[in-house]
Tab-separated table of N, CA and C in Angstrom:
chain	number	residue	atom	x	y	z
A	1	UNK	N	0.845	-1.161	0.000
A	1	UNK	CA	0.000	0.000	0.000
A	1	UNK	C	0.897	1.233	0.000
A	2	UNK	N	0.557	2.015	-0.683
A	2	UNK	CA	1.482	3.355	-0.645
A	2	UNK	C	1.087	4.844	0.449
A	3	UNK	N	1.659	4.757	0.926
A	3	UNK	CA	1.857	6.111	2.105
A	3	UNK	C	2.895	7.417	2.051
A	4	UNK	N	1.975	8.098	2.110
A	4	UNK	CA	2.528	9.692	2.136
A	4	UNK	C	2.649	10.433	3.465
A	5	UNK	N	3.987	10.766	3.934
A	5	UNK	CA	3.477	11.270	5.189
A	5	UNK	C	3.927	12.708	4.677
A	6	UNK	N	3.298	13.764	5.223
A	6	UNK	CA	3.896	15.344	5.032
A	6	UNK	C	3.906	16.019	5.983
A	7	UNK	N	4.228	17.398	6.352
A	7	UNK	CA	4.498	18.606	7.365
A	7	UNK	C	4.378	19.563	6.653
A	8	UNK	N	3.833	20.400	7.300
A	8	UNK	CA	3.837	22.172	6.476
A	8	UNK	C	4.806	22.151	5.632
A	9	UNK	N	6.055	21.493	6.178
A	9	UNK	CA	7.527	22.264	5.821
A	9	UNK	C	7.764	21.153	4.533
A	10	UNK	N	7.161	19.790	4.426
A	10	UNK	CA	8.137	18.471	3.709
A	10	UNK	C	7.414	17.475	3.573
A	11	UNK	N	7.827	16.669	2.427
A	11	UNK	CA	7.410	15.646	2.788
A	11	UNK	C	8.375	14.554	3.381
A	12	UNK	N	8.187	14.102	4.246
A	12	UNK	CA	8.631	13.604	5.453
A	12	UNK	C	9.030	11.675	4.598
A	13	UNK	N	7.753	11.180	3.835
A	13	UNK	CA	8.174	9.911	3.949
A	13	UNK	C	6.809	9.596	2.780
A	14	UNK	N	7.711	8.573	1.782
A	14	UNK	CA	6.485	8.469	0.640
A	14	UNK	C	7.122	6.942	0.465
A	15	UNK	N	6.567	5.872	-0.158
A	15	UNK	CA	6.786	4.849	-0.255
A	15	UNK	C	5.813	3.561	-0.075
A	16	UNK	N	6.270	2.243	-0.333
A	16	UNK	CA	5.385	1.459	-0.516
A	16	UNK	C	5.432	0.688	1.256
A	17	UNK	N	4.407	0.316	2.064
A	17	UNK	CA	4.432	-0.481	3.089
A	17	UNK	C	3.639	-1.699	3.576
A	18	UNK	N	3.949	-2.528	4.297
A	18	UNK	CA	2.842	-3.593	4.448
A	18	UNK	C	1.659	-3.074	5.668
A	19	UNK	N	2.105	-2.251	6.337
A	19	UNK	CA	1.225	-1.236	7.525
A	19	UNK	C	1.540	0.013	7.934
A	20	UNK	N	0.846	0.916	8.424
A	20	UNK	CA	1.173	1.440	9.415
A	20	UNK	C	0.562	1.497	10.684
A	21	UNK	N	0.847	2.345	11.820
A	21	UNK	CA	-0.010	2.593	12.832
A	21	UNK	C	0.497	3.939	12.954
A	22	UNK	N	-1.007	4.396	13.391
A	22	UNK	CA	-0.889	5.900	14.104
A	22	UNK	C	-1.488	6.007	15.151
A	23	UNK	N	-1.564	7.148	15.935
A	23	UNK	CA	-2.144	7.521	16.927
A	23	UNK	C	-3.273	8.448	16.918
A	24	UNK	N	-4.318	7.828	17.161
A	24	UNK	CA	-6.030	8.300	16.540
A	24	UNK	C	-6.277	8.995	17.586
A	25	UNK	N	-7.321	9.750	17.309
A	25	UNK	CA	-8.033	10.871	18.559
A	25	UNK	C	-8.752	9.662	19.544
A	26	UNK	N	-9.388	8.275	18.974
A	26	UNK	CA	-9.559	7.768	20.360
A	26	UNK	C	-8.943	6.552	20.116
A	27	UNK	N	-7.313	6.584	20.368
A	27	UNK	CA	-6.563	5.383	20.616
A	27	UNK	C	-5.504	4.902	19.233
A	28	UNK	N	-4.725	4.160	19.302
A	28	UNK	CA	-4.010	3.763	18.297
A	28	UNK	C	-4.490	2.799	17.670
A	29	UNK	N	-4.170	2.844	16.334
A	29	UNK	CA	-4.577	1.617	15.252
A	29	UNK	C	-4.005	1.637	14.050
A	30	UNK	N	-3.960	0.537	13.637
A	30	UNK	CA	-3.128	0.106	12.717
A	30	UNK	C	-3.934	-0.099	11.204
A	31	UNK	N	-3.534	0.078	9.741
A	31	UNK	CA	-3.944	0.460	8.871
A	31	UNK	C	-3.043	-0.721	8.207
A	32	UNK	N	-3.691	-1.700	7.338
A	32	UNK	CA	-3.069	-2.657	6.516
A	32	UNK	C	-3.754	-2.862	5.199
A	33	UNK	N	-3.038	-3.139	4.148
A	33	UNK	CA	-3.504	-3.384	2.477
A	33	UNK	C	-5.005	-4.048	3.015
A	34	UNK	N	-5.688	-2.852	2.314
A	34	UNK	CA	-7.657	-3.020	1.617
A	34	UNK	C	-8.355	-2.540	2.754
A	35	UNK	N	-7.864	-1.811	3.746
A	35	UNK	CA	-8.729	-1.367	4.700
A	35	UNK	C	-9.685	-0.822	4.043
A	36	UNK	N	-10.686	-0.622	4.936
A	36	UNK	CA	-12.283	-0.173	4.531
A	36	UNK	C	-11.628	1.513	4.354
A	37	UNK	N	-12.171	2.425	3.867
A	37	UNK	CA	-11.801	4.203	3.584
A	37	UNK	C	-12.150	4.514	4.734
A	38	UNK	N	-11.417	5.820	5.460
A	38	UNK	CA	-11.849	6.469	6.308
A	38	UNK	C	-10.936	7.929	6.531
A	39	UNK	N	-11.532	8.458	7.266
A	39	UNK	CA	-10.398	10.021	7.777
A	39	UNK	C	-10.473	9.919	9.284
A	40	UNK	N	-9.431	10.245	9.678
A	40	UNK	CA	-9.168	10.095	11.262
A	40	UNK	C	-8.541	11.725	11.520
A	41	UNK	N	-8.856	11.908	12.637
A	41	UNK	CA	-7.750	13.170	13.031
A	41	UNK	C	-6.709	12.547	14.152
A	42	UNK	N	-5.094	12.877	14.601
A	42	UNK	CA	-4.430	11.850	14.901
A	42	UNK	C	-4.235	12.683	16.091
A	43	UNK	N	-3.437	12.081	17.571
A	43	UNK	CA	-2.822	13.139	18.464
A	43	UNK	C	-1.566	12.877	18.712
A	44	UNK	N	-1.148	13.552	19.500
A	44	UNK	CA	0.254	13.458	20.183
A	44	UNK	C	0.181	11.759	20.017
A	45	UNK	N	1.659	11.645	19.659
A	45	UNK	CA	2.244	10.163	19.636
A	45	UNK	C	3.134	9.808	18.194
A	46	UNK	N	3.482	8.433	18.335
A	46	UNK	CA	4.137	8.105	16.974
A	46	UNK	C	3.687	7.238	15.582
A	47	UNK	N	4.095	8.169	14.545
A	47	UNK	CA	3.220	7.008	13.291
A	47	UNK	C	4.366	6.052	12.890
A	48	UNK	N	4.382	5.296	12.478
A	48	UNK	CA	5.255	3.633	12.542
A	48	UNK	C	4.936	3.004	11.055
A	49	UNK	N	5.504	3.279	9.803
A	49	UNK	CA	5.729	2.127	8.515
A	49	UNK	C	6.411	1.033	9.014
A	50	UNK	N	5.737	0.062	8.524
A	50	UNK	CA	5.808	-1.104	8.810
A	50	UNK	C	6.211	-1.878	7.250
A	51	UNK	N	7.540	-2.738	7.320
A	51	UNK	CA	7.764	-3.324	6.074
A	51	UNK	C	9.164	-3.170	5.788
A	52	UNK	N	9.640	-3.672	4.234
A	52	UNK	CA	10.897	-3.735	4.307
A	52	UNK	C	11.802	-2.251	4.145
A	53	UNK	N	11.302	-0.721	4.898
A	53	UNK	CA	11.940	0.609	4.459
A	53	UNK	C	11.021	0.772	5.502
A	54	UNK	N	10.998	0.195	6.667
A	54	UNK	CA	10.596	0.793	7.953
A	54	UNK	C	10.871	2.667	8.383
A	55	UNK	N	9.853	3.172	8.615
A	55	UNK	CA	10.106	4.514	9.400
A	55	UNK	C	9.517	4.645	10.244
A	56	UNK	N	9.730	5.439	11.211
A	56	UNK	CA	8.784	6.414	12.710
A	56	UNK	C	9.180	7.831	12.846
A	57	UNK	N	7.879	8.350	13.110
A	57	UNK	CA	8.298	10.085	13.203
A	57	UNK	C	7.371	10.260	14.580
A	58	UNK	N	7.655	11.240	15.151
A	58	UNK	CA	7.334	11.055	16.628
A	58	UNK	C	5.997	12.587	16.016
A	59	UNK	N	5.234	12.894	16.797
A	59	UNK	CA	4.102	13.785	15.781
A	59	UNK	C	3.767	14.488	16.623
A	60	UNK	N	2.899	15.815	16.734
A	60	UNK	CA	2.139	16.612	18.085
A	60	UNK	C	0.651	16.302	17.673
A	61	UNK	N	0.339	16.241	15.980
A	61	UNK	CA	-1.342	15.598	15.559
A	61	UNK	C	-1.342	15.761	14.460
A	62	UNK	N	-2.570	15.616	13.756
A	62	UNK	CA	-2.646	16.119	12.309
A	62	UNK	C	-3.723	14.837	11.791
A	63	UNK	N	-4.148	14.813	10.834
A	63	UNK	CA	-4.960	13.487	10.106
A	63	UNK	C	-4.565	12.832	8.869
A	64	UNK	N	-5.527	11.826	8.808
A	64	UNK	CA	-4.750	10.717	8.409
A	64	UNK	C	-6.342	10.239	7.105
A	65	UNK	N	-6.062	10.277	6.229
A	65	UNK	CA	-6.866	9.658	4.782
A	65	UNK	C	-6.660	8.434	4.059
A	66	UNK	N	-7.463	7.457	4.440
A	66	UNK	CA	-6.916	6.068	3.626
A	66	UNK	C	-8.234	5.935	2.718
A	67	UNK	N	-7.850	5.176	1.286
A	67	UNK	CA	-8.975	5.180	0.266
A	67	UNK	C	-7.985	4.217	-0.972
A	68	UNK	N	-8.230	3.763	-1.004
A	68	UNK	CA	-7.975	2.917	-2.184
A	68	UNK	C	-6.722	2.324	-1.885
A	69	UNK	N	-6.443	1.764	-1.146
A	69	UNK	CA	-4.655	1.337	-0.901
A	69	UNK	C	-3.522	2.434	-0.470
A	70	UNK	N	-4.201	3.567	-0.531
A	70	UNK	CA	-3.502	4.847	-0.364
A	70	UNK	C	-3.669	5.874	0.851
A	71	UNK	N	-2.738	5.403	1.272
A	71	UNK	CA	-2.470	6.407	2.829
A	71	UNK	C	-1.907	8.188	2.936
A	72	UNK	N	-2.503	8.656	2.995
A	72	UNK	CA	-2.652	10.211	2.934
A	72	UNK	C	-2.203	11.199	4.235
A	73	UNK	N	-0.931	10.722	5.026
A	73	UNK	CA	-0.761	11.708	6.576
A	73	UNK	C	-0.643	12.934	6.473
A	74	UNK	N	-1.256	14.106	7.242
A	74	UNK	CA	-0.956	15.272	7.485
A	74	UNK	C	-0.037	15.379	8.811
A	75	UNK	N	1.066	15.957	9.090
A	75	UNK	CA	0.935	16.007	10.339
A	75	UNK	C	1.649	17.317	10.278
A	76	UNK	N	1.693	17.596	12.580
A	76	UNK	CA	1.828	18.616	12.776
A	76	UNK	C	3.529	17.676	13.761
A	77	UNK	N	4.429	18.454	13.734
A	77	UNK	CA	5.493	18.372	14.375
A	77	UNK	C	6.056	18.657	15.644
């Protein structure tokens, strides 16, 4: 599944992964190839690619858009 993470300033992290997890307004959860679509707004905590080009960025919030295999992060730093 392909994921975009960005910041005002960058984009932070684009690439192909087998998951991620973020940190949701109520609780953490994890996002894997064919999830159902949704928009989340995220809080304080860390988002986590999962797969062989692993990343983590530690976050203050921002939201999060999944729809077609395609992961969409906003965040705030």
């Amino acid at each position: 599944m392909k994921v975009t993470i960005v910041s005002p300033e960058k984009t932070l992290f684009k690439g192909e992964v087998d998951g991620i997890k973020l940190p949701g307004a109520k609780g953490r959860f994890e996002v894997l190839k064919d999830h159902a679509p949704l928009i989340s707004t995220l809080t304080q905590g860390t988002v986590e690619c999962l797969g062989n080009t692993p990343y983590k960025v530690t976050i203050s919030g921002g939201f999060v858009e999944v729809a077609r295999n395609a992961v969409s992060v906003c965040v705030e730093m």
